[in-house]
Tab-separated table of C-alpha atoms and ligand atoms in Angstrom:
chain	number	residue	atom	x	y	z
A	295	UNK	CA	158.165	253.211	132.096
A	296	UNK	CA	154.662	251.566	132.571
A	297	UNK	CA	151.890	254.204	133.649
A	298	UNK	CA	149.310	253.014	135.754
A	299	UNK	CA	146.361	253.676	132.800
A	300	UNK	CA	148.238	250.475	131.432
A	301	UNK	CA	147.695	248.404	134.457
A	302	UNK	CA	144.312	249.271	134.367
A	303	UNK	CA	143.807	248.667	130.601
A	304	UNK	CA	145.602	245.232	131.187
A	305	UNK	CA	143.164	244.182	133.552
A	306	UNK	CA	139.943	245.479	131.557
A	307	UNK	CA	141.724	243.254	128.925
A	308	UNK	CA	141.411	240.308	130.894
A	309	UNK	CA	137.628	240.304	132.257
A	310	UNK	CA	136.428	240.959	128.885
A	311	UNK	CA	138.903	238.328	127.246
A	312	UNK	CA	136.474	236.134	125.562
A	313	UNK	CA	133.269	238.280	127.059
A	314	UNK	CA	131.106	237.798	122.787
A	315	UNK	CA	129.247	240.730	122.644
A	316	UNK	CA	130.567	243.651	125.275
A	317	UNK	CA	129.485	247.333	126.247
A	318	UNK	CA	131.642	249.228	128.041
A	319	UNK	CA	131.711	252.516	129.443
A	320	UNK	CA	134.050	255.440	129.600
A	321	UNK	CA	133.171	257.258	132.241
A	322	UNK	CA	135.580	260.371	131.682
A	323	UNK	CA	136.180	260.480	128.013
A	324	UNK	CA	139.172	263.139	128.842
A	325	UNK	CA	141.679	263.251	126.030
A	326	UNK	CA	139.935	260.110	124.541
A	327	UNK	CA	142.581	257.167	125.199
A	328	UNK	CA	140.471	255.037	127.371
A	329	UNK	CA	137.455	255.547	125.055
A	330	UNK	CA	139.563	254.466	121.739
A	331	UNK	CA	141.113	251.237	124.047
A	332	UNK	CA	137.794	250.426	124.657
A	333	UNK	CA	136.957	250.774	120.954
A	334	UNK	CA	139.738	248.622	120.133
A	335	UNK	CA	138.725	245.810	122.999
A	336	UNK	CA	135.035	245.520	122.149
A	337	UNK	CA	135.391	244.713	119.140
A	338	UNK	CA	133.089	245.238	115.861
A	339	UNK	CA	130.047	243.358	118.011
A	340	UNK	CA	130.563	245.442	120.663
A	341	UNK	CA	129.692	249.253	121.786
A	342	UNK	CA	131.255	252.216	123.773
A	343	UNK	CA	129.468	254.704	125.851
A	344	UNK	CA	131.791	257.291	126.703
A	345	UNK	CA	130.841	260.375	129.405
A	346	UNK	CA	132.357	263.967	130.112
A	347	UNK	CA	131.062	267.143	131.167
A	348	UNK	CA	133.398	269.223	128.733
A	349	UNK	CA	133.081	269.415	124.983
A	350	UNK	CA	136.582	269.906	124.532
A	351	UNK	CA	137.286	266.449	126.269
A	352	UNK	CA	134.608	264.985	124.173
A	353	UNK	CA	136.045	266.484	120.739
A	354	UNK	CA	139.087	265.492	121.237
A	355	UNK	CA	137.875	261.534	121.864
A	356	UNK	CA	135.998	262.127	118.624
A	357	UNK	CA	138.998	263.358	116.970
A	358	UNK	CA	140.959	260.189	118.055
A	359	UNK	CA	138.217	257.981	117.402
A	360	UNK	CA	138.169	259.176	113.650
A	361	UNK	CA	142.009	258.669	113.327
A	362	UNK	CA	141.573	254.765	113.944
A	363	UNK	CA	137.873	254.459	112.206
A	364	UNK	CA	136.312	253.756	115.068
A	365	UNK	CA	133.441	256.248	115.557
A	366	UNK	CA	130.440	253.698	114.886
A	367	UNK	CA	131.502	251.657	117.962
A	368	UNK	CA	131.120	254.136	120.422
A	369	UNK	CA	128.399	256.652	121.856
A	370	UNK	CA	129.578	259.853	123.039
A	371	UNK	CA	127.417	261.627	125.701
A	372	UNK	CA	128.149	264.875	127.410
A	373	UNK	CA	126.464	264.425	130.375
A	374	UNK	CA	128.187	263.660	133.884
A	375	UNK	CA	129.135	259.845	135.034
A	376	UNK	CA	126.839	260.237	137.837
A	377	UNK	CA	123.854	259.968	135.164
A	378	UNK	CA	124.645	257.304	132.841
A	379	UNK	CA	122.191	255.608	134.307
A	380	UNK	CA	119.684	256.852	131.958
A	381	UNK	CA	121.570	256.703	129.248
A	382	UNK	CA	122.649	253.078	129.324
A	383	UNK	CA	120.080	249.918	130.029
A	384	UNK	CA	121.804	247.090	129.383
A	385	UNK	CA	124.196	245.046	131.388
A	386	UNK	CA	127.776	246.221	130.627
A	387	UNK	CA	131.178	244.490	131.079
A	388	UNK	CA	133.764	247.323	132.093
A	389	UNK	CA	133.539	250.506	133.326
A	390	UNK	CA	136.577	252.606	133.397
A	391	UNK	CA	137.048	255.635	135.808
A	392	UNK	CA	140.134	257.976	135.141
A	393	UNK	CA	139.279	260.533	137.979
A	394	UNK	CA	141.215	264.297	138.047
A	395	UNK	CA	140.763	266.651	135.264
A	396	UNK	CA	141.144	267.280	131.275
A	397	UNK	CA	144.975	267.486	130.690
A	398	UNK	CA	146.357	270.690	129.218
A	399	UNK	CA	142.609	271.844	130.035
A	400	UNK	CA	140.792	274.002	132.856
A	401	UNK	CA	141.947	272.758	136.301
A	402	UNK	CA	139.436	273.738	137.797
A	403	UNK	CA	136.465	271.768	136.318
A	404	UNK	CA	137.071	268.286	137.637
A	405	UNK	CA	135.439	264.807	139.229
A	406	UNK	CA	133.997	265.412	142.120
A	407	UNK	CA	133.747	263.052	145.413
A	408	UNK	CA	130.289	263.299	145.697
A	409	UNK	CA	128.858	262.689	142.166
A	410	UNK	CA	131.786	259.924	141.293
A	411	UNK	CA	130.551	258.203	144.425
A	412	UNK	CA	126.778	258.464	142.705
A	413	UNK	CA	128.417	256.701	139.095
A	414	UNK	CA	129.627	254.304	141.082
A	415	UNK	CA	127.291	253.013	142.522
A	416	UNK	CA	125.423	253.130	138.826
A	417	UNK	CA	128.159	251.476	137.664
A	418	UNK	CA	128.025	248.467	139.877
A	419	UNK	CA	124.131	248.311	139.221
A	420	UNK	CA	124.650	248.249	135.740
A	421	UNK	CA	127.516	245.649	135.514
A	422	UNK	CA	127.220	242.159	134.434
A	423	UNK	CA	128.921	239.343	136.582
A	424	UNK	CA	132.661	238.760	135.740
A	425	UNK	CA	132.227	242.505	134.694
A	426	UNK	CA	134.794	244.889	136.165
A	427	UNK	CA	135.198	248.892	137.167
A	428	UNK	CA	138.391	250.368	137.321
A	429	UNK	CA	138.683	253.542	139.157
A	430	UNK	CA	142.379	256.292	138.663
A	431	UNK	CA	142.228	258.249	141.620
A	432	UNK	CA	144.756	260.914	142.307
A	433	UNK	CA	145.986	261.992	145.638
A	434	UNK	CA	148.769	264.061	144.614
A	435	UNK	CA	146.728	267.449	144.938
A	436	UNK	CA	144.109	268.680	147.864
A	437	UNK	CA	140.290	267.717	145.959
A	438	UNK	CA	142.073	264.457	144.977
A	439	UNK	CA	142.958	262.926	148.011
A	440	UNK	CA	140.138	263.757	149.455
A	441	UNK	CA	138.131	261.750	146.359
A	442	UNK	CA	140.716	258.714	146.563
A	443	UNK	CA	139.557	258.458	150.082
A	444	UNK	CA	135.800	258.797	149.034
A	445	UNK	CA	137.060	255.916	146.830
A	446	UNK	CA	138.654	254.363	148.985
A	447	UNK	CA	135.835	253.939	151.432
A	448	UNK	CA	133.173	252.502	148.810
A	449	UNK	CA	135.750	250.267	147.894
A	450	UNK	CA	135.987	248.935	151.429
A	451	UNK	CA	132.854	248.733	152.326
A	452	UNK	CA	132.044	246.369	149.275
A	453	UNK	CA	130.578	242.929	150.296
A	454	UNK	CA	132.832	239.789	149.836
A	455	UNK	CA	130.799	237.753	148.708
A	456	UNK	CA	129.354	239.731	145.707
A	457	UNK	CA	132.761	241.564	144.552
A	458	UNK	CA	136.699	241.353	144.504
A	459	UNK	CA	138.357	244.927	145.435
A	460	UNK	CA	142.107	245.081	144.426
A	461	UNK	CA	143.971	248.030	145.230
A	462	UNK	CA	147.113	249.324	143.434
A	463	UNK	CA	149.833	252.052	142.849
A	464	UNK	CA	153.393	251.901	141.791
A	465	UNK	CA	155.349	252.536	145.402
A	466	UNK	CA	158.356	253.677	143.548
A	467	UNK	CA	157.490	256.655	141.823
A	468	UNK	CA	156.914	260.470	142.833
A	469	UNK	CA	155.110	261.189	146.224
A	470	UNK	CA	151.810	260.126	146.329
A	471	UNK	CA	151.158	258.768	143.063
A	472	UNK	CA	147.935	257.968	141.042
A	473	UNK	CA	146.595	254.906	142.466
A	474	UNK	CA	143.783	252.094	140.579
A	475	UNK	CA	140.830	250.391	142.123
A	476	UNK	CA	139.158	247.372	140.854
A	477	UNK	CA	136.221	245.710	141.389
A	478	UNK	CA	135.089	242.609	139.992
A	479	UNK	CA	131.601	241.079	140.441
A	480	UNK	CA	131.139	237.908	140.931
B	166	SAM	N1	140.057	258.982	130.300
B	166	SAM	C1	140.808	260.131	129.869
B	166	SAM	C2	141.870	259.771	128.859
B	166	SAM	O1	141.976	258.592	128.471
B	166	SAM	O2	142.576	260.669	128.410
B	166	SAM	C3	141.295	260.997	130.995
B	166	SAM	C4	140.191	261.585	131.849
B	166	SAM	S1	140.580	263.154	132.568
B	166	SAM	C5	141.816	262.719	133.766
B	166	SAM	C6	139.147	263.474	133.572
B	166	SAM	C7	137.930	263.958	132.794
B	166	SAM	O3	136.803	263.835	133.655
B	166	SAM	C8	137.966	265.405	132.359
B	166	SAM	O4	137.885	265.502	130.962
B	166	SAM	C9	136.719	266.021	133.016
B	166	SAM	O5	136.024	266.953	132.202
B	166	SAM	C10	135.879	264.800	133.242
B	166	SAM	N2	134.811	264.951	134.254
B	166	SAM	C11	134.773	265.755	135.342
B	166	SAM	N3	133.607	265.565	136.011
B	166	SAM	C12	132.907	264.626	135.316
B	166	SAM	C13	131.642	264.017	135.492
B	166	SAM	N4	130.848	264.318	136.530
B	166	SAM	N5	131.233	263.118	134.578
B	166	SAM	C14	132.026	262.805	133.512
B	166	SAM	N6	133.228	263.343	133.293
B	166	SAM	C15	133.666	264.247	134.194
């Protein structure tokens, strides 16, 4: 069954197909898959930064990222999304968003509306054209609809003429599934 993390990954794949030298950034490190795809996609040239709030989140990317040898490639930060801004100063490719919280961990210490709205925005500052951001946003419980709609709204109100906004979840599946938003800048 194909989870929406691989659509996403699938179309990170794509805008950095052929990018040379990439950054990327992993803006919820989490239980460390995005960070180690990222690994994997940037290639020896390239670098990671990866973001979370929890050490357990960010020990377990480390622990993955040891598994596959990739621990040079990518910086990990605990520090929240909404300052990588001062962490990161040059232009950067992708920036991947998987919204919610730390599977298996506390429930109640998770992305927040307000200060994912604030990475954002640093996240479209700091990307290069053809670069893309790909948000997860999940509706399925109360804080995360109200973030997909947060989402939802910056999405929407991006210009035309500077970015694409695609929209997408998998209609089929359990009520109110996760759903992805991307953003491409021209
Ligand atoms: N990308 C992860 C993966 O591949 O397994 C999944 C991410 S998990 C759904 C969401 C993570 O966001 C949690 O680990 C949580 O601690 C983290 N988080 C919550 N608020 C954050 C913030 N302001 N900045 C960065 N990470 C945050």
């Amino acid at each position: 069954m194909i989870k929406i993390t691989e659509l996403a990954h699938r179309q990170v794949a794509e805008a950095l197909h052929g990018g040379g030298r990439c950054l990327a950034v992993d803006a919820t490190a989490g239980g460390g898959r995005d960070t180690l795809f990222l690994a994997r996609l940037v290639g020896p040239g390239g670098h990671v930064y990866t973001f979370d709030i929890q050490q357990e989140a960010l020990d377990q990317t480390a622990a993955l990222l040891k598994q596959a040898c990739l621990t040079d490639r990518v910086t990990l930060v605990r520090a929240g999304h909404e300052r990588m801004a001062e962490y990161i100063e040059n232009a950067v490719s992708a920036v991947v968003f998987n919204l919610g919280y730390l599977p298996g961990g506390d429930k109640s210490i998770a992305t927040s509306s307000e200060t994912t709205l604030i990475a954002l925005r640093q996240a479209l500052h700091l990307l290069r054209p053809g670069g893309i951001v790909t948000v997860i946003a999940y509706p399925g419980h109360a804080l995360g609809k109200i973030e997909r709609e947060a989402v939802f709204e910056f999405c929407r109100s991006l210009h035309s003429n500077t970015y694409a906004v695609s929209h997408l979840t998998l209609i089929n599946r359990e009520y109110e599934p996760p759903e992805l938003f991307s953003i491409t800048k021209y």
